[in-house]
PDB file of C-alpha atoms in Angstrom:
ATOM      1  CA  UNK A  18       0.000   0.000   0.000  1.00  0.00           C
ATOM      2  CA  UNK A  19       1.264   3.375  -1.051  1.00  0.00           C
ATOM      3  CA  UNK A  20       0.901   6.692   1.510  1.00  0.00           C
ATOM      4  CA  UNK A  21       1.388   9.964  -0.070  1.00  0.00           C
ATOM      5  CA  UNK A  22       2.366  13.199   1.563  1.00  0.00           C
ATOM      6  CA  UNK A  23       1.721  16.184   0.567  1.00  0.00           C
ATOM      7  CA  UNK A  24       3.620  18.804   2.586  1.00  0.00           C
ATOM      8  CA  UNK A  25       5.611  22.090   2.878  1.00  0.00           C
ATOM      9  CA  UNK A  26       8.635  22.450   5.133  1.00  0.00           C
ATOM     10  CA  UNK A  27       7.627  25.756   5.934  1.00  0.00           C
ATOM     11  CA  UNK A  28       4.667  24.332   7.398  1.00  0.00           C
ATOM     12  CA  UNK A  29       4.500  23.756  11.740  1.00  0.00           C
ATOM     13  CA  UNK A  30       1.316  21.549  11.054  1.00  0.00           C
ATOM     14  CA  UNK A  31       3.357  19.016   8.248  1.00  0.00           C
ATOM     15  CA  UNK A  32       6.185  19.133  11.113  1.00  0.00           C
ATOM     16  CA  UNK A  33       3.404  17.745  13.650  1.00  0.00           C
ATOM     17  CA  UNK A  34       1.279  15.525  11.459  1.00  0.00           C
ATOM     18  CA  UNK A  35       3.896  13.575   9.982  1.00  0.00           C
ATOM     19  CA  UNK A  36       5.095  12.883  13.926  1.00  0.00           C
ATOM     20  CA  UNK A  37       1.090  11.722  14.233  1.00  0.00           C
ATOM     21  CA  UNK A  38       1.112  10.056  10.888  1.00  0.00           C
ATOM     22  CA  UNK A  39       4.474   7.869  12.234  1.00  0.00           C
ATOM     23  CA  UNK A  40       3.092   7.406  15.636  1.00  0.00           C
ATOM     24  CA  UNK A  41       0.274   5.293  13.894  1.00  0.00           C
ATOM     25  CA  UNK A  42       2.068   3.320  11.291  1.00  0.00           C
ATOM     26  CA  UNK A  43       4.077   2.177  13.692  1.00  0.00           C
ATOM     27  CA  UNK A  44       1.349   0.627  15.647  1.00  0.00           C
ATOM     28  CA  UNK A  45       0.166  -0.555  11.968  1.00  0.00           C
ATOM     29  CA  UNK A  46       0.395  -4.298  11.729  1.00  0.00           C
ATOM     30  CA  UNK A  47       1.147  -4.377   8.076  1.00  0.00           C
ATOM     31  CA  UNK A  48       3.962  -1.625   8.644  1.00  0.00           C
ATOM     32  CA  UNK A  49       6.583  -2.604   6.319  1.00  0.00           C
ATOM     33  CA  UNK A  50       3.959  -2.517   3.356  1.00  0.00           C
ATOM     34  CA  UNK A  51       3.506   0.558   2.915  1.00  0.00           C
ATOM     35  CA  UNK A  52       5.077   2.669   1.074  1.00  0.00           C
ATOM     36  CA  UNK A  53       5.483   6.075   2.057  1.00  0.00           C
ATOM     37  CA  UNK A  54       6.276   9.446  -0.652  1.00  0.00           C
ATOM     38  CA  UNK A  55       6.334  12.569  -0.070  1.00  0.00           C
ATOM     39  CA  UNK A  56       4.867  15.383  -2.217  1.00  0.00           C
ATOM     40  CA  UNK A  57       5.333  18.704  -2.815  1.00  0.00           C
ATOM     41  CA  UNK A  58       3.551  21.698  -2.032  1.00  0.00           C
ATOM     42  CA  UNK A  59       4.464  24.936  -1.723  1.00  0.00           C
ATOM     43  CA  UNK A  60       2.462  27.495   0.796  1.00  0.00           C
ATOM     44  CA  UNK A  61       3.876  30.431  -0.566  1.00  0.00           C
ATOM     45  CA  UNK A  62       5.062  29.412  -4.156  1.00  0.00           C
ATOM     46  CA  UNK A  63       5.197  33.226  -5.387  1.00  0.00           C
ATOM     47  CA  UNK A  64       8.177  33.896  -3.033  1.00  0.00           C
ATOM     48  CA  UNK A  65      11.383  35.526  -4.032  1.00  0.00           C
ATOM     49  CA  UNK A  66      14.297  32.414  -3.028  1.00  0.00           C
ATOM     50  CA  UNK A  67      15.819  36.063  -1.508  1.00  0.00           C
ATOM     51  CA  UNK A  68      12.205  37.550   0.450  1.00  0.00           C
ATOM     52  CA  UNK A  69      13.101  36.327   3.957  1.00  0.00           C
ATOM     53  CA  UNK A  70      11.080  37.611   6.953  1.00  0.00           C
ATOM     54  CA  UNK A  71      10.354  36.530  10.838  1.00  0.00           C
ATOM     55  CA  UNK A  72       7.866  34.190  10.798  1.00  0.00           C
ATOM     56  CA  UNK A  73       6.024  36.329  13.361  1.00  0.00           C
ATOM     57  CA  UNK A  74       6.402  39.505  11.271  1.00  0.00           C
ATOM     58  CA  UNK A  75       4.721  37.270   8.090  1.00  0.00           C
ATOM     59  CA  UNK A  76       2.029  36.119  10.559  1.00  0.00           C
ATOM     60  CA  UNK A  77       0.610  39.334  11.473  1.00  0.00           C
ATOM     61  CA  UNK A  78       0.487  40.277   8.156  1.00  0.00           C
ATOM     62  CA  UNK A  79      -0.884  37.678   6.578  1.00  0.00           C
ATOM     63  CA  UNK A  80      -3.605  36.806   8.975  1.00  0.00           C
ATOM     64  CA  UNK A  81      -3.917  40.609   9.826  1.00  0.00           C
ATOM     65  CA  UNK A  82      -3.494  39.627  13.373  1.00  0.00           C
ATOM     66  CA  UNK A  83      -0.983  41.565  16.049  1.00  0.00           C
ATOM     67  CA  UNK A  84       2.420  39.879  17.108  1.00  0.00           C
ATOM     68  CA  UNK A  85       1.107  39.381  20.417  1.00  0.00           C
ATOM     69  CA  UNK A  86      -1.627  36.890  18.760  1.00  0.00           C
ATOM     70  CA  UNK A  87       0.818  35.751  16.456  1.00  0.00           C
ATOM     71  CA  UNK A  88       3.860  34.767  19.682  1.00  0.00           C
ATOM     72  CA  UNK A  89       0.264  32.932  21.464  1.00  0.00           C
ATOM     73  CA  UNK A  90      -0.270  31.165  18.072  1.00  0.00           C
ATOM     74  CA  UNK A  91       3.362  29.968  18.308  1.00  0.00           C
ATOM     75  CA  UNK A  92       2.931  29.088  22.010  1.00  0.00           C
ATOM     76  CA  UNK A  93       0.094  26.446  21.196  1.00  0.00           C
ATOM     77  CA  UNK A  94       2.213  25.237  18.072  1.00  0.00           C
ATOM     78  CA  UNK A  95       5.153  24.784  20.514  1.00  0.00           C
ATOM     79  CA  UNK A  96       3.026  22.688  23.340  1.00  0.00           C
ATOM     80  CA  UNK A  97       1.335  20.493  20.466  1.00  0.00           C
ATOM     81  CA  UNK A  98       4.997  19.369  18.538  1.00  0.00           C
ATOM     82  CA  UNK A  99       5.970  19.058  22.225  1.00  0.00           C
ATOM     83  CA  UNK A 100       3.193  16.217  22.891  1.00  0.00           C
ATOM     84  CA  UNK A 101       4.741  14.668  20.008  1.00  0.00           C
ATOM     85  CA  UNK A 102       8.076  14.500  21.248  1.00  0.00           C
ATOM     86  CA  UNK A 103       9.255  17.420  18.995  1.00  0.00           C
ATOM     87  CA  UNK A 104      11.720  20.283  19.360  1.00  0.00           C
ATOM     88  CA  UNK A 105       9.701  23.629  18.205  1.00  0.00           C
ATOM     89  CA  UNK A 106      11.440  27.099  18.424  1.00  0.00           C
ATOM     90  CA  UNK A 107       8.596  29.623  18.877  1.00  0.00           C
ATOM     91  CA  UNK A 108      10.803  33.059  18.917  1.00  0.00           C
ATOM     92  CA  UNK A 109      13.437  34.416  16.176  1.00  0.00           C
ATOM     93  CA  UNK A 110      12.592  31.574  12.889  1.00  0.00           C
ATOM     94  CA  UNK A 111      12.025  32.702   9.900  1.00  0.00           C
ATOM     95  CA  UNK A 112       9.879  32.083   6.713  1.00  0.00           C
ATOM     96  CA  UNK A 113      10.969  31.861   2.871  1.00  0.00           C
ATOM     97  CA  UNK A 114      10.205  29.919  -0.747  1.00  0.00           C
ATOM     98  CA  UNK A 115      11.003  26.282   0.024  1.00  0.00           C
ATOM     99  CA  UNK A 116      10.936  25.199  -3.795  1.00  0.00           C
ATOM    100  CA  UNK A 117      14.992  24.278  -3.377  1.00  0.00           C
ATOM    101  CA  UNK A 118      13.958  22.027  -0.690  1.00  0.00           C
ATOM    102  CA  UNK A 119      11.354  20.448  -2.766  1.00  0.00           C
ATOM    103  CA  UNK A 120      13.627  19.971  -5.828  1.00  0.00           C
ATOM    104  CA  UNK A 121      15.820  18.142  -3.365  1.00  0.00           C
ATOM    105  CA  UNK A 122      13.170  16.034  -2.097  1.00  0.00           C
ATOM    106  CA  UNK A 123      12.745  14.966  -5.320  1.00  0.00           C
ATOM    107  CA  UNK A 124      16.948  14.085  -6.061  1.00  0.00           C
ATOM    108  CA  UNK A 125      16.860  12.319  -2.530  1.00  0.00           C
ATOM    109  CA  UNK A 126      13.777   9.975  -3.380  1.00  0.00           C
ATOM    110  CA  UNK A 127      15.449   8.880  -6.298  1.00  0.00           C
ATOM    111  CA  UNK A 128      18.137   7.549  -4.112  1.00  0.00           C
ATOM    112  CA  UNK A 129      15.882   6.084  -1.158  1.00  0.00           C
ATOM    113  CA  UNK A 130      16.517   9.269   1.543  1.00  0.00           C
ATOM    114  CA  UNK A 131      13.365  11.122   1.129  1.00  0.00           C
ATOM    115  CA  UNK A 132      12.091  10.545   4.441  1.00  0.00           C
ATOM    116  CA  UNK A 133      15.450  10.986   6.038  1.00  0.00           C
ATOM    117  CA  UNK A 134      15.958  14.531   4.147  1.00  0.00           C
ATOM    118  CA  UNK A 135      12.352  16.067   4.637  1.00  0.00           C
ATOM    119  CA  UNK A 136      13.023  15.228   8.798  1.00  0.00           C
ATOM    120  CA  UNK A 137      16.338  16.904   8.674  1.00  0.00           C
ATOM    121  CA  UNK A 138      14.697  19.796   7.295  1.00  0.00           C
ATOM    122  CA  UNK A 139      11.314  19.802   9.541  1.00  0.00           C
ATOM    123  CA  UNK A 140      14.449  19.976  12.244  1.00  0.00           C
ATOM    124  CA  UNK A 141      16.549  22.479  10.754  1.00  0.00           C
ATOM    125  CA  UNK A 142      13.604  24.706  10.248  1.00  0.00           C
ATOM    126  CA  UNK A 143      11.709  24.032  13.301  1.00  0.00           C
ATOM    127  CA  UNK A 144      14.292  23.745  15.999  1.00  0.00           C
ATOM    128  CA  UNK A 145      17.652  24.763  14.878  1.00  0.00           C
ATOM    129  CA  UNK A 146      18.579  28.371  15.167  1.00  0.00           C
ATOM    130  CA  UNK A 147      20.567  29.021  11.905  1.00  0.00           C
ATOM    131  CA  UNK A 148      18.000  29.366   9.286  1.00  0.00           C
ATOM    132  CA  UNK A 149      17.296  26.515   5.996  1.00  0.00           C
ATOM    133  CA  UNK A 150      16.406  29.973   3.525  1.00  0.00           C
ATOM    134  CA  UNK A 151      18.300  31.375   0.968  1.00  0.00           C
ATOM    135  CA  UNK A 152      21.645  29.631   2.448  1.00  0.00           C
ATOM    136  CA  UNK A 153      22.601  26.700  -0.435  1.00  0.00           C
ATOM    137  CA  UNK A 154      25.496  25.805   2.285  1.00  0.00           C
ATOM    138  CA  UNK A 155      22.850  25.498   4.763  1.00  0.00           C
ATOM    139  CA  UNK A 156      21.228  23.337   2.439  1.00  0.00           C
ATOM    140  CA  UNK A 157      24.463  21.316   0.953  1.00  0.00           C
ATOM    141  CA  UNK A 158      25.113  20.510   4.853  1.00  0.00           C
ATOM    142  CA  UNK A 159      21.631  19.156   5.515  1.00  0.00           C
ATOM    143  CA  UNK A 160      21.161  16.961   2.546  1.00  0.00           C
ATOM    144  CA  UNK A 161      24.764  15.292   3.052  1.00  0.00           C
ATOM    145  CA  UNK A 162      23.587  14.531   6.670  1.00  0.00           C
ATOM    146  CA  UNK A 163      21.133  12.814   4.986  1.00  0.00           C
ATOM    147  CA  UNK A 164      23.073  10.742   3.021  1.00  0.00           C
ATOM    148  CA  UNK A 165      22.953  12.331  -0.540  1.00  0.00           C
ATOM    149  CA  UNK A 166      25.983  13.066  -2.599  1.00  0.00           C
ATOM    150  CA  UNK A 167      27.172  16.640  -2.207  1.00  0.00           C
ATOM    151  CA  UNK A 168      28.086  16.826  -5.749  1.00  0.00           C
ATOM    152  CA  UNK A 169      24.485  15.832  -6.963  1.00  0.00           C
ATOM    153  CA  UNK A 170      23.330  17.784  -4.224  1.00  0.00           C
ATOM    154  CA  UNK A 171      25.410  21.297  -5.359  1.00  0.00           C
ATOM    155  CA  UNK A 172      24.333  20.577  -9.429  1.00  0.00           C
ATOM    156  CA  UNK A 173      20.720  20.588  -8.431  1.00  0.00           C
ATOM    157  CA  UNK A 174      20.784  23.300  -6.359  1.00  0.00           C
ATOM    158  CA  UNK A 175      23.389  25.378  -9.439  1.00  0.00           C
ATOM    159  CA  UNK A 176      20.523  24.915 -12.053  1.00  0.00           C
ATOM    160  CA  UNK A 177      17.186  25.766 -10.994  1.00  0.00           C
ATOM    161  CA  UNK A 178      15.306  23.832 -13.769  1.00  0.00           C
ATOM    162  CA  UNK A 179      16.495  20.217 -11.268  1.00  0.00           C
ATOM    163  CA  UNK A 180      13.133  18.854 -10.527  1.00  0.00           C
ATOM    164  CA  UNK A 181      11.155  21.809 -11.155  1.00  0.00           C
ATOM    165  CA  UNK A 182       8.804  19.776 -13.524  1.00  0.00           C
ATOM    166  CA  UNK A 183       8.570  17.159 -10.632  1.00  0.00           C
ATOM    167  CA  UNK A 184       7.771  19.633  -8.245  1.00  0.00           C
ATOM    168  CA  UNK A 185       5.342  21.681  -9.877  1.00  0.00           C
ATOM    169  CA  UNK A 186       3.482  18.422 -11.407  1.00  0.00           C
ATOM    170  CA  UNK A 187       3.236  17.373  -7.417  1.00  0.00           C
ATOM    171  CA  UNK A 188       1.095  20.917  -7.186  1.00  0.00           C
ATOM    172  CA  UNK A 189      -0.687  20.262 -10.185  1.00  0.00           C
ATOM    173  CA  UNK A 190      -1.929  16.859  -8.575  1.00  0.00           C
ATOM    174  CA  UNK A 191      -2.372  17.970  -5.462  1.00  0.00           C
ATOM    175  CA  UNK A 192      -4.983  20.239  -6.622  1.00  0.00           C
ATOM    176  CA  UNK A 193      -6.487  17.833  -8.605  1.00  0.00           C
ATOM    177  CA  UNK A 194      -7.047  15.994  -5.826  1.00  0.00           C
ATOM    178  CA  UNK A 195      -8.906  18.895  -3.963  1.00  0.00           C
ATOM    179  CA  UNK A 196      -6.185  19.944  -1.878  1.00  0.00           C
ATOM    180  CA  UNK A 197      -6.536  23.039  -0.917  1.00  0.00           C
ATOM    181  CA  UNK A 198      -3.840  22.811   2.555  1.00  0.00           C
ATOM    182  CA  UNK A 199      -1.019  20.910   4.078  1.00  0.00           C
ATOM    183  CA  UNK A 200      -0.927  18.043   5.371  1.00  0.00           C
ATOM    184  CA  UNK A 201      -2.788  16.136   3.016  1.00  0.00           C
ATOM    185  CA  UNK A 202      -2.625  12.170   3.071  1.00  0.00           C
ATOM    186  CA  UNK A 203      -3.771  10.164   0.055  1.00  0.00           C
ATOM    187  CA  UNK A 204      -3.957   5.930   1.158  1.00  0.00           C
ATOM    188  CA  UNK A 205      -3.843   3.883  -2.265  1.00  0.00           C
ATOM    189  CA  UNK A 206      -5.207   6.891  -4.266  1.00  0.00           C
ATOM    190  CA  UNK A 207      -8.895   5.797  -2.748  1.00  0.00           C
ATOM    191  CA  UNK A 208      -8.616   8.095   0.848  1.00  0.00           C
ATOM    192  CA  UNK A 209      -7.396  11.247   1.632  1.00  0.00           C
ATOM    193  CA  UNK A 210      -6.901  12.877   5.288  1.00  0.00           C
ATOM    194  CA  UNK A 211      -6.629  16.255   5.538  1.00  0.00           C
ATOM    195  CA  UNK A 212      -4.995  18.144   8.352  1.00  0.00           C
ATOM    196  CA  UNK A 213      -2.549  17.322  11.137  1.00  0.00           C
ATOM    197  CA  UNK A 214      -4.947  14.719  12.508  1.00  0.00           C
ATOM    198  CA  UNK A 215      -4.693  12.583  15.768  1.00  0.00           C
ATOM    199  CA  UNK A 216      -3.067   9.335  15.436  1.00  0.00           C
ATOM    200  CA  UNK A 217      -5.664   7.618  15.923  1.00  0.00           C
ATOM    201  CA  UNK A 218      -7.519   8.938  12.623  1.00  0.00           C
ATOM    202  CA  UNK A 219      -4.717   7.935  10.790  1.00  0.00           C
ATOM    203  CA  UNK A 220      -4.689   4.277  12.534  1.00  0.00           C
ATOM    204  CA  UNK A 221      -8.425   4.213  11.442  1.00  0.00           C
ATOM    205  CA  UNK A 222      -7.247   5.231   7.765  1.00  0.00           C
ATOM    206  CA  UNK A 223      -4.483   2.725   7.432  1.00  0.00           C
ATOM    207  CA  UNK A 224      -6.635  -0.366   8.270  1.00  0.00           C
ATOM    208  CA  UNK A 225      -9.712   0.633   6.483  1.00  0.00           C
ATOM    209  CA  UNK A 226      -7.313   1.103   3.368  1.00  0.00           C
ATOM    210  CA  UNK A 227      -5.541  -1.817   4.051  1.00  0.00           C
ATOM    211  CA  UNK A 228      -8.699  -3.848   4.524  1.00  0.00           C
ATOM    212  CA  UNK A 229     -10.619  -2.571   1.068  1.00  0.00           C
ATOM    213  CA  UNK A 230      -7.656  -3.366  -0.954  1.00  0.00           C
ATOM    214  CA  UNK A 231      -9.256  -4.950  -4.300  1.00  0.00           C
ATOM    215  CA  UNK A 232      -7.890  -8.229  -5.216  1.00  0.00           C
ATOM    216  CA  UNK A 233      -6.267  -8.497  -8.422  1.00  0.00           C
ATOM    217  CA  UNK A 234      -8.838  -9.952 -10.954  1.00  0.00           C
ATOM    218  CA  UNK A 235      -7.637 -12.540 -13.770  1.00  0.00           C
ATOM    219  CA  UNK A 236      -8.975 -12.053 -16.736  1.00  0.00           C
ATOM    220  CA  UNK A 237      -7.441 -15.660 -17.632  1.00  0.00           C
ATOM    221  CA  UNK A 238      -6.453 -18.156 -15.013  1.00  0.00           C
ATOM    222  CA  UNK A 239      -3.832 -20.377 -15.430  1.00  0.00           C
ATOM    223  CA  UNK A 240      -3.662 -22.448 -18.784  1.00  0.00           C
ATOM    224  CA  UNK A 241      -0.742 -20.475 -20.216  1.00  0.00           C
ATOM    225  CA  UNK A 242       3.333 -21.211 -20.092  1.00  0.00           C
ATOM    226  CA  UNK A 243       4.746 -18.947 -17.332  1.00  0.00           C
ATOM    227  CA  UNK A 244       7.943 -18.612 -15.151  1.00  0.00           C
ATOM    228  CA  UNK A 245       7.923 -18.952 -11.325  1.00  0.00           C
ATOM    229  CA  UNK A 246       9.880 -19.747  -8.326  1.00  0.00           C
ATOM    230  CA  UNK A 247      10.531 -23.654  -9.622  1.00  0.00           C
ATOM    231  CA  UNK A 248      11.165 -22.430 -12.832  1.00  0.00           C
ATOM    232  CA  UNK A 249      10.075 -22.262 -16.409  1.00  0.00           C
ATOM    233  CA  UNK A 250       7.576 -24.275 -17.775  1.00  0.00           C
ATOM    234  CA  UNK A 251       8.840 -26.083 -21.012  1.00  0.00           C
ATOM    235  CA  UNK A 252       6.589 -26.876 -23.852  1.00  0.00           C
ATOM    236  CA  UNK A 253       6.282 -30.643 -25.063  1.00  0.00           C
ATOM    237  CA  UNK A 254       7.620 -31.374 -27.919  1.00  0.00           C
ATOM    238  CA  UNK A 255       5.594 -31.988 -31.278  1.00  0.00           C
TER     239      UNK A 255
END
């Protein structure tokens, strides 16, 4: 069974649900049969890779709310990662265009790190102090803790066509599939959960998926010449 992610690393409620999201396939009997991708999305895709601002500052702005609301916001971000056993600095981040971050995503699934790489960047951004925008050595230095090849890593970061067709088709789906927000959840391409839901929704998601998986019809059954584990059959001769 396939699980597919669609998430920003800009966004505190991806950081959380995918710590939900874990919580409950662990807990998943049928664990290591799932398949897990993430997708990109990009909250604020219109972003100049160089228009970096406090994340409190773009708060109040955006939501036309005061920084006092905006620090209280933070607060009750910080206490929920904390339930989940996650580091969350509420004072002094900042906020930027993560489409880099995607087009690495997209080099480090191609050589099995993807999950490893979009945690080490949930971190960087969400409880490290130095900040993950417009800083390619910030960037270099997090993928390569992640395993991926610092050469590969520098060539897609030097020409910013790298996975911008993978990235952008990832929108492109995602709003095809009505999403219209991060985190979004799609089991087998038949359910979708929307939001940084409890763990147990997602427990409730997984075996319901799992359980309505349809069977593989035959069209023809057996008859035919066909190669398995004891070999090849071999046809009599005339």
């Amino acid at each position: 069974m396939r699980v597919e992610i669609w998430s920003d690393i800009a966004c505190p409620w991806c950081y959380v649900g995918k710590a939900r999201f874990e919580k409950a396939l662990a807990a998943f009997p049928h664990r290591d049969e799932v398949e897990v991708v993430h997708r990109s999305f990009e909250l604020d895709p219109g972003r100049a890779k160089d228009d970096v601002q406090p994340v409190l500052t773009m708060l109040a702005k955006k939501y036309g709310m005061s920084e006092a609301q905006a620090r209280a916001g933070e607060d009750n971000l910080a206490a929920q990662a904390a339930a989940e056993g996650l580091e969350y600095r509420t004072r002094d981040r900042d906020h930027g265009n993560t489409f880099d971050m995607h087009r690495l995503l997209h080099l480090a699934r191609e050589q099995g790190r993807q999950d490893e790489l979009i945690q080490r960047l949930y971190r960087a951004n969400f409880a490290e102090e130095q900040s993950v925008f417009n800083d390619d050595e910030r960037l270099v230095g997090i993928a390569v803790g992640a395993g991926l090849d610092e050469a590969e890593v520098r060539k897609v970061l030097a020409d910013p066509g790298a996975y911008a067709d993978e990235v952008r088709a990832d929108e492109r789906e995602a709003a095809q599939l009505g999403a219209n927000g991060v985190p979004f959840f799609v089991l087998d391409r038949k359910y979708g959960v929307s939001g940084a839901q409890p763990a147990e929704v997602f427990e409730r998601a997984l075996t319901q998926a799992w359980g309505e998986r349809s069977p593989l019809t035959l069209i023809e059954d057996g008859g035919a010449d066909a190669c398995g584990p004891d070999g090849c059959a071999v046809p009599p001769r005339g």
